[in-house]
Amino acid sequence: MDKYTPADIEKKWQQVWEEERTFEAPDPEEPAYADRSGKSYVLEMLPYPSGTLHMGHVKNYTMGDVIARFRARNGSITFHPMGYDAFGLNTENVAIKTGIHPAELTKINTGNINRQLHRLGVSIDWSRELATCDPEYYRWTQYFFLKFFERGLAYKKEAPVNWCPSCQTVLANEQVVQGGCERCSTPVEQTSLAQWFFKITDYAERLLKDFDQLQSWPERVITMQRNWIGRSEGAEVIFPVEELDLDIPVFTTRPDTLFGATFFLLAPEHELVGRITEGMAEADAVTKYANEARQKPLIDRAVADREKTGVFTGRYAVNPVNGEKIPIWVSDYVLMEYGTGAIMAVPAHDQRDFEFARKYGIEVRVVVSGEEVGADSGPGLESAFEQEGNLVNSGRFDGVNNREAGDAITAWLESEGKGKTAISYRLRDWLVSRQRYWGAPIPIIYCDKCGIVPVPEKDLPVLLPDVEDYAPKGKSPIAANLEFVNTSCPQCGGPATRETDTMDTFVDSSWYFLRYTDPKNDREAFDKELAGYWMPVDQYIGGVEHAILHLMYARFFTKVLYDLDLVDFEEPFNNLFTQGMIYYQGAKMSKSKGNVVNPDEHVDRYGADTLRLYILFMGPPELDVEWQDQGIEGTFRFLGRVWRLVNEIVEKTAPSEYSDFAKADVESVKLVRKANQTIAKVSADVSERFRFNTAISAVMELVNDAYLAKDGLFATEAGNGVLRFVAETVVKLLDPFSPHICAELWQRLGNERLWTEPWPRADERFLEDETYELVVQVNGKLRERLRVSRSAGKQELLAAAHSSEKIARHIEGKELVKEVVVPGRLVNLVVR
RNA sequence: GCGGGCGUGGCGGAAUGGUAGACGCGCCAGCCUUAGGAGCUGGUAGGGUUCUCCCUGUGGAGGUUCAAAUCCUCUCGCCCGCACCA
């Protein structure tokens, strides 16, 4: 018997797959295309090509591959494409450091990843490979930008934005993590700039509502998105400013507490701050405070337990419910980006307002009473009372439960024209412009006469020009390329300049899954029918770190395309699986910590089949797990065991027609039963639960049993047939996990192409033994195990239990209170 | 602070109301041997033991149930997300 040499075997079969184009999905002309009911779109999040793949990628793509191969073997027309999220800052930063052009770097890196994925034997349809930095791709990214612009969903506005001083670019809200840049953790600064936004807030309601359409998404991802969108119901209430012809609306979720408003707050950035303080003695102090607040880094400002500060404007607002004058202050705990940038402050019932009022000696007036909190307890209150109760100090609403009072007060305000019900979202519009080089240029032209003019569709793509120096400088490096910048206006023909910002790379990855369905199309982004055939994605797999960013943007994009009648579905990903991370030596793998486990080294040493198998055997795929160097050895040993077992069977038995296992000897039937049970277990674990680790352990059990039984079975004709059957079963079941060794062993067993073989089905007759081990308990404690017939009824089981000597010992001299019988499992005798 | 998740042998984990610790790693023992970084077989939660059983055991404390790792309440620890969102 030859030794198991993964390197040779894996190369051999990868070549076969490539030559035979085994994994290419059918085109419409092909007969296989017709059966749409069986299509399955399996997709893993596309890699960002920075260097080479790491273990997390290996896990991701192996999982996807197992699902894709499993579904293909189960009759699905499987669609399993791959591409590269190839624009982006990482590449650009490396380019700046090394002097190699980003395009060149991208080519090297995507080449590496392509090679690695081939080496891992992932069943990808390579004919659909794409890179988002390819002009034939980003041309359509730009096209969508124009479509968004036409609909008013892409707009430019001067706004406070997050600026990363290290990356020298603005960031979307979603890319600010704990006050720092998502990429480099540098504290983000607040600045005001004219930037391009996508109006994702218009879709807030649909993004929430359409969670219903999803088949299977992790609950926590939905929760994270729901929290991010942050829908709040409440009221918008108009507060007139005394002595000025000025109304300022506020948003509140607590209209029930309106009578308790004792002051009024504006965000420092609020546009009316200037007008309100104009000519007032307090003007200078307010301006100074507002300027300081504006310049504070986000990370300093967004800390909840910071002491509240503020400054009085000298003006008063009029509370519309009782005509009371309340002082207007400016404070930086009021955020311009949320609600209206102004709030009514109710210190008795809001902890933040409470702290502010106590610090500045403002009245605290109770309007919701509860235990120990009465109408007059405001001055003595130690913290805000935020629970339920009945209204007090609230005019004609006194005595009403505060939950009902909110609606009543809002209705009353509405009838008076002083307010209305309102819904507010935490979600902000998506800032998509970036002042960096390596991205898709925003297809916009500025003309002195015509203003903002979109580039005509026929002029797409707007090619990213070459520049000498793409180091960040606060504006896009392509602004230095005058040949690019200077152009003529498509409308009037006069001199004009191009937009020089590029698009956030999350725009690129918001529609790539559609391009796969029609990757070569040069007339449109994709054919609607082709997209409708393959989409939505049946199983999407990726890291949970994209729970909000990519997954929300892609959902938004799909909804806009639906409204543009470019697709006929509203959700791109029916089922989502988020995988856990792989740790090593107790920490996340990272280059800086020097604890990176390199996939290539392990493929060199053990082969792709072993690496794939181990990575799935480590634990449930959704959990974080720790890489163990010795663990992979065990998996390699197991494949070696499979190799020797199957080869020995090939050598010692002939392919036989023997199939009447029911008539075989006892040992043979036992193994046949085990094999069928394994088929059932693996099928269920892979298809229903994605529990690859338990599926693999089931095959290990079968192999262990086969080792124990084989020497006996080689001696009989029935045994020979059984061993052949077991060998074929093991190879078939292991195929999605370790496809190369299985393809090879399948061939050695005298067959041809394993991947066209249907997935095995368990034979019902062999799933259950005729006898089983009955557990007998006394008072819930295990006391005896008895071999009983599967057909035994409750009475027989009880009789068997009672006839046991051990049981007799335990119930002797005691009163039998209850007998619980669960056929197929146990008997529990309760005694006193 | 709010929301979510997780706590099981020396380790990764299995068991989702019914035999706790499948499978694998590690360790121990035996066999085999053209002596290997091999292979095969057995053992391996803790304690006691007449070697067959007994007791204890799934972070901790209570509860529901004939029966709880699993369901409920409280509590401790760790991890993740959000964090002045009115």
mmCIF file of C-alpha atoms in Angstrom, chain A residues 534-757:
data_model
loop_
_atom_site.group_PDB
_atom_site.id
_atom_site.type_symbol
_atom_site.label_atom_id
_atom_site.label_comp_id
_atom_site.label_asym_id
_atom_site.label_seq_id
_atom_site.Cartn_x
_atom_site.Cartn_y
_atom_site.Cartn_z
ATOM 1 C CA TRP A 534 -29.799 33.065 -8.739
ATOM 2 C CA MET A 535 -30.747 35.617 -6.114
ATOM 3 C CA PRO A 536 -31.410 35.938 -3.260
ATOM 4 C CA VAL A 537 -28.342 34.357 -1.752
ATOM 5 C CA ASP A 538 -29.496 31.138 -0.096
ATOM 6 C CA GLN A 539 -26.647 30.947 2.354
ATOM 7 C CA TYR A 540 -24.360 33.832 3.197
ATOM 8 C CA ILE A 541 -21.413 33.254 5.486
ATOM 9 C CA GLY A 542 -19.041 35.727 7.051
ATOM 10 C CA GLY A 543 -17.667 37.309 10.150
ATOM 11 C CA VAL A 544 -19.909 38.976 12.690
ATOM 12 C CA GLU A 545 -17.782 42.134 12.462
ATOM 13 C CA HIS A 546 -19.856 43.041 9.422
ATOM 14 C CA ALA A 547 -23.137 42.782 11.315
ATOM 15 C CA ILE A 548 -23.867 46.442 10.850
ATOM 16 C CA LEU A 549 -21.568 47.850 8.181
ATOM 17 C CA HIS A 550 -21.616 45.644 5.113
ATOM 18 C CA LEU A 551 -24.789 43.745 5.910
ATOM 19 C CA MET A 552 -26.868 46.863 6.433
ATOM 20 C CA TYR A 553 -25.436 48.715 3.442
ATOM 21 C CA ALA A 554 -26.057 45.718 1.168
ATOM 22 C CA ARG A 555 -29.641 45.486 2.380
ATOM 23 C CA PHE A 556 -30.120 49.192 1.748
ATOM 24 C CA PHE A 557 -28.588 48.966 -1.728
ATOM 25 C CA THR A 558 -30.818 46.067 -2.664
ATOM 26 C CA LYS A 559 -33.918 47.985 -1.609
ATOM 27 C CA VAL A 560 -32.929 50.965 -3.726
ATOM 28 C CA LEU A 561 -32.310 48.680 -6.711
ATOM 29 C CA TYR A 562 -35.737 47.202 -6.100
ATOM 30 C CA ASP A 563 -37.266 50.683 -6.218
ATOM 31 C CA LEU A 564 -35.335 51.320 -9.440
ATOM 32 C CA ASP A 565 -36.939 48.143 -10.811
ATOM 33 C CA LEU A 566 -33.530 46.577 -11.368
ATOM 34 C CA VAL A 567 -34.254 43.598 -9.145
ATOM 35 C CA ASP A 568 -37.471 42.017 -7.973
ATOM 36 C CA PHE A 569 -36.524 41.132 -4.410
ATOM 37 C CA GLU A 570 -35.918 43.381 -1.445
ATOM 38 C CA GLU A 571 -33.558 41.358 0.701
ATOM 39 C CA PRO A 572 -30.273 40.047 -0.693
ATOM 40 C CA PHE A 573 -29.420 37.378 1.867
ATOM 41 C CA ASN A 574 -32.089 34.908 2.920
ATOM 42 C CA ASN A 575 -29.936 33.024 5.371
ATOM 43 C CA LEU A 576 -26.928 34.338 7.174
ATOM 44 C CA PHE A 577 -24.395 32.458 9.195
ATOM 45 C CA THR A 578 -21.812 34.316 11.231
ATOM 46 C CA GLN A 579 -18.743 32.337 12.087
ATOM 47 C CA GLY A 580 -16.657 32.626 15.224
ATOM 48 C CA MET A 581 -13.076 33.760 15.254
ATOM 49 C CA ILE A 582 -9.985 31.620 15.579
ATOM 50 C CA TYR A 583 -7.764 32.572 18.472
ATOM 51 C CA TYR A 584 -4.228 31.482 19.098
ATOM 52 C CA GLN A 585 -2.338 31.558 22.370
ATOM 53 C CA GLY A 586 -5.285 33.218 24.033
ATOM 54 C CA ALA A 587 -5.512 36.188 21.680
ATOM 55 C CA LYS A 588 -6.793 37.235 18.320
ATOM 56 C CA MET A 589 -4.283 36.389 15.648
ATOM 57 C CA SER A 590 -2.510 39.512 14.518
ATOM 58 C CA LYS A 591 0.759 40.387 12.918
ATOM 59 C CA SER A 592 1.605 42.844 15.667
ATOM 60 C CA LYS A 593 1.235 40.180 18.339
ATOM 61 C CA GLY A 594 3.234 37.761 16.235
ATOM 62 C CA ASN A 595 0.776 34.943 16.831
ATOM 63 C CA VAL A 596 -0.361 34.343 13.287
ATOM 64 C CA VAL A 597 -0.848 30.765 12.152
ATOM 65 C CA ASN A 598 -0.112 30.625 8.458
ATOM 66 C CA PRO A 599 -2.495 28.417 6.431
ATOM 67 C CA ASP A 600 0.096 27.786 3.712
ATOM 68 C CA GLU A 601 2.497 26.185 6.165
ATOM 69 C CA HIS A 602 -0.162 23.766 7.289
ATOM 70 C CA VAL A 603 -1.181 22.894 3.759
ATOM 71 C CA ASP A 604 2.494 22.212 3.001
ATOM 72 C CA ARG A 605 2.833 19.984 6.007
ATOM 73 C CA TYR A 606 -0.484 18.132 6.202
ATOM 74 C CA GLY A 607 -2.376 18.985 3.038
ATOM 75 C CA ALA A 608 -5.526 21.016 2.459
ATOM 76 C CA ASP A 609 -7.805 18.106 3.371
ATOM 77 C CA THR A 610 -6.379 17.924 6.877
ATOM 78 C CA LEU A 611 -6.465 21.678 7.413
ATOM 79 C CA ARG A 612 -10.058 21.902 6.208
ATOM 80 C CA LEU A 613 -11.141 18.992 8.340
ATOM 81 C CA TYR A 614 -9.399 20.256 11.443
ATOM 82 C CA ILE A 615 -10.729 23.777 11.177
ATOM 83 C CA LEU A 616 -14.278 22.448 11.138
ATOM 84 C CA PHE A 617 -13.628 19.800 13.746
ATOM 85 C CA MET A 618 -12.358 22.353 16.287
ATOM 86 C CA GLY A 619 -15.804 23.260 17.551
ATOM 87 C CA PRO A 620 -19.193 24.630 16.573
ATOM 88 C CA PRO A 621 -18.572 27.035 13.690
ATOM 89 C CA GLU A 622 -20.399 29.984 15.239
ATOM 90 C CA LEU A 623 -18.200 30.007 18.328
ATOM 91 C CA ASP A 624 -14.754 31.450 18.814
ATOM 92 C CA VAL A 625 -12.215 28.671 19.139
ATOM 93 C CA GLU A 626 -8.545 28.391 19.916
ATOM 94 C CA TRP A 627 -6.114 26.950 17.397
ATOM 95 C CA GLN A 628 -4.188 24.002 18.824
ATOM 96 C CA ASP A 629 -1.046 22.900 17.086
ATOM 97 C CA GLN A 630 -1.459 19.333 18.281
ATOM 98 C CA GLY A 631 -5.087 19.228 17.281
ATOM 99 C CA ILE A 632 -4.332 19.256 13.592
ATOM 100 C CA GLU A 633 -1.996 16.284 14.066
ATOM 101 C CA GLY A 634 -4.953 14.236 15.231
ATOM 102 C CA THR A 635 -6.945 15.122 12.152
ATOM 103 C CA PHE A 636 -4.024 14.191 9.937
ATOM 104 C CA ARG A 637 -3.779 10.860 11.743
ATOM 105 C CA PHE A 638 -7.479 10.301 11.146
ATOM 106 C CA LEU A 639 -7.161 10.850 7.399
ATOM 107 C CA GLY A 640 -4.221 8.466 7.438
ATOM 108 C CA ARG A 641 -6.467 5.909 9.122
ATOM 109 C CA VAL A 642 -9.114 6.413 6.481
ATOM 110 C CA TRP A 643 -6.464 6.076 3.790
ATOM 111 C CA ARG A 644 -5.172 2.772 5.138
ATOM 112 C CA LEU A 645 -8.629 1.367 5.824
ATOM 113 C CA VAL A 646 -9.978 2.052 2.350
ATOM 114 C CA ASN A 647 -6.803 0.956 0.601
ATOM 115 C CA GLU A 648 -6.749 -2.279 2.556
ATOM 116 C CA ILE A 649 -10.335 -2.910 1.550
ATOM 117 C CA VAL A 650 -9.466 -2.146 -2.076
ATOM 118 C CA GLU A 651 -6.590 -4.610 -1.929
ATOM 119 C CA LYS A 652 -8.351 -7.437 -0.115
ATOM 120 C CA THR A 653 -11.838 -7.358 -1.571
ATOM 121 C CA ALA A 654 -13.282 -7.208 -5.042
ATOM 122 C CA PRO A 655 -16.042 -4.788 -5.979
ATOM 123 C CA SER A 656 -19.059 -6.954 -5.260
ATOM 124 C CA GLU A 657 -22.718 -7.040 -5.944
ATOM 125 C CA TYR A 658 -23.361 -8.258 -2.450
ATOM 126 C CA SER A 659 -26.051 -6.050 -1.015
ATOM 127 C CA ASP A 660 -28.417 -8.204 1.003
ATOM 128 C CA PHE A 661 -26.968 -7.037 4.277
ATOM 129 C CA ALA A 662 -30.039 -8.073 6.205
ATOM 130 C CA LYS A 663 -29.064 -11.714 5.817
ATOM 131 C CA ALA A 664 -25.464 -11.223 6.850
ATOM 132 C CA ASP A 665 -23.911 -12.336 10.093
ATOM 133 C CA VAL A 666 -24.330 -10.391 13.325
ATOM 134 C CA GLU A 667 -21.038 -8.488 13.181
ATOM 135 C CA SER A 668 -21.660 -7.458 9.595
ATOM 136 C CA VAL A 669 -25.147 -6.195 10.334
ATOM 137 C CA LYS A 670 -23.842 -4.231 13.265
ATOM 138 C CA LEU A 671 -21.418 -2.371 11.049
ATOM 139 C CA VAL A 672 -24.013 -1.837 8.330
ATOM 140 C CA ARG A 673 -26.261 -0.348 10.959
ATOM 141 C CA LYS A 674 -23.514 1.930 12.186
ATOM 142 C CA ALA A 675 -22.842 3.073 8.631
ATOM 143 C CA ASN A 676 -26.490 3.922 8.057
ATOM 144 C CA GLN A 677 -26.747 5.716 11.364
ATOM 145 C CA THR A 678 -23.678 7.713 10.371
ATOM 146 C CA ILE A 679 -25.270 8.657 7.056
ATOM 147 C CA ALA A 680 -28.331 9.950 8.899
ATOM 148 C CA LYS A 681 -26.293 11.833 11.475
ATOM 149 C CA VAL A 682 -23.913 13.503 9.035
ATOM 150 C CA SER A 683 -26.767 14.490 6.712
ATOM 151 C CA ALA A 684 -28.724 16.087 9.547
ATOM 152 C CA ASP A 685 -25.737 17.780 11.140
ATOM 153 C CA VAL A 686 -24.557 19.353 7.904
ATOM 154 C CA SER A 687 -27.867 20.371 6.391
ATOM 155 C CA GLU A 688 -29.908 21.392 9.393
ATOM 156 C CA ARG A 689 -27.509 22.528 12.023
ATOM 157 C CA PHE A 690 -24.146 23.328 10.412
ATOM 158 C CA ARG A 691 -22.655 21.192 13.143
ATOM 159 C CA PHE A 692 -19.641 20.066 11.201
ATOM 160 C CA ASN A 693 -17.711 19.061 14.300
ATOM 161 C CA THR A 694 -20.256 16.430 15.333
ATOM 162 C CA ALA A 695 -20.670 15.252 11.739
ATOM 163 C CA ILE A 696 -16.930 14.619 11.529
ATOM 164 C CA SER A 697 -16.862 12.857 14.878
ATOM 165 C CA ALA A 698 -19.630 10.554 13.657
ATOM 166 C CA VAL A 699 -17.503 9.512 10.684
ATOM 167 C CA MET A 700 -14.594 8.944 13.071
ATOM 168 C CA GLU A 701 -16.768 6.579 15.077
ATOM 169 C CA LEU A 702 -17.680 4.638 11.962
ATOM 170 C CA VAL A 703 -14.032 4.349 10.971
ATOM 171 C CA ASN A 704 -13.157 3.190 14.495
ATOM 172 C CA ASP A 705 -15.849 0.517 14.353
ATOM 173 C CA ALA A 706 -14.681 -0.592 10.926
ATOM 174 C CA TYR A 707 -11.141 -1.051 12.231
ATOM 175 C CA LEU A 708 -12.372 -3.251 15.030
ATOM 176 C CA ALA A 709 -14.545 -5.376 12.776
ATOM 177 C CA LYS A 710 -12.492 -5.574 9.594
ATOM 178 C CA ASP A 711 -10.281 -8.578 10.317
ATOM 179 C CA GLY A 712 -13.339 -10.716 10.969
ATOM 180 C CA LEU A 713 -15.188 -9.376 7.967
ATOM 181 C CA PHE A 714 -12.389 -9.971 5.478
ATOM 182 C CA ALA A 715 -13.022 -13.697 6.065
ATOM 183 C CA THR A 716 -16.577 -13.872 4.740
ATOM 184 C CA GLU A 717 -18.278 -12.952 1.493
ATOM 185 C CA ALA A 718 -20.910 -10.932 3.319
ATOM 186 C CA GLY A 719 -18.173 -9.247 5.302
ATOM 187 C CA ASN A 720 -16.362 -8.271 2.105
ATOM 188 C CA GLY A 721 -19.498 -6.674 0.745
ATOM 189 C CA VAL A 722 -20.050 -4.829 3.995
ATOM 190 C CA LEU A 723 -16.512 -3.487 4.063
ATOM 191 C CA ARG A 724 -16.867 -2.215 0.498
ATOM 192 C CA PHE A 725 -20.102 -0.551 1.478
ATOM 193 C CA VAL A 726 -18.548 1.018 4.567
ATOM 194 C CA ALA A 727 -15.518 2.239 2.626
ATOM 195 C CA GLU A 728 -17.743 3.880 0.027
ATOM 196 C CA THR A 729 -19.909 5.399 2.724
ATOM 197 C CA VAL A 730 -16.969 6.912 4.593
ATOM 198 C CA VAL A 731 -15.583 8.379 1.392
ATOM 199 C CA LYS A 732 -18.932 9.825 0.368
ATOM 200 C CA LEU A 733 -19.613 11.355 3.770
ATOM 201 C CA LEU A 734 -16.189 12.873 4.137
ATOM 202 C CA ASP A 735 -16.142 14.325 0.644
ATOM 203 C CA PRO A 736 -17.493 17.815 1.420
ATOM 204 C CA PHE A 737 -14.889 18.249 4.146
ATOM 205 C CA SER A 738 -11.827 16.656 2.573
ATOM 206 C CA PRO A 739 -12.636 16.358 -1.122
ATOM 207 C CA HIS A 740 -9.227 15.413 -2.561
ATOM 208 C CA ILE A 741 -8.519 12.287 -0.550
ATOM 209 C CA CYS A 742 -12.105 11.210 -1.093
ATOM 210 C CA ALA A 743 -11.909 11.694 -4.854
ATOM 211 C CA GLU A 744 -8.753 9.585 -4.894
ATOM 212 C CA LEU A 745 -10.131 6.798 -2.716
ATOM 213 C CA TRP A 746 -13.353 6.752 -4.682
ATOM 214 C CA GLN A 747 -11.363 6.160 -7.808
ATOM 215 C CA ARG A 748 -9.356 3.419 -6.151
ATOM 216 C CA LEU A 749 -12.600 1.772 -5.151
ATOM 217 C CA GLY A 750 -13.239 1.381 -8.854
ATOM 218 C CA ASN A 751 -15.497 4.359 -9.472
ATOM 219 C CA GLU A 752 -15.197 7.574 -11.410
ATOM 220 C CA ARG A 753 -16.292 11.002 -10.210
ATOM 221 C CA LEU A 754 -17.326 11.218 -6.631
ATOM 222 C CA TRP A 755 -18.720 14.759 -6.973
ATOM 223 C CA THR A 756 -21.406 13.653 -9.407
ATOM 224 C CA GLU A 757 -22.471 10.856 -7.064
#
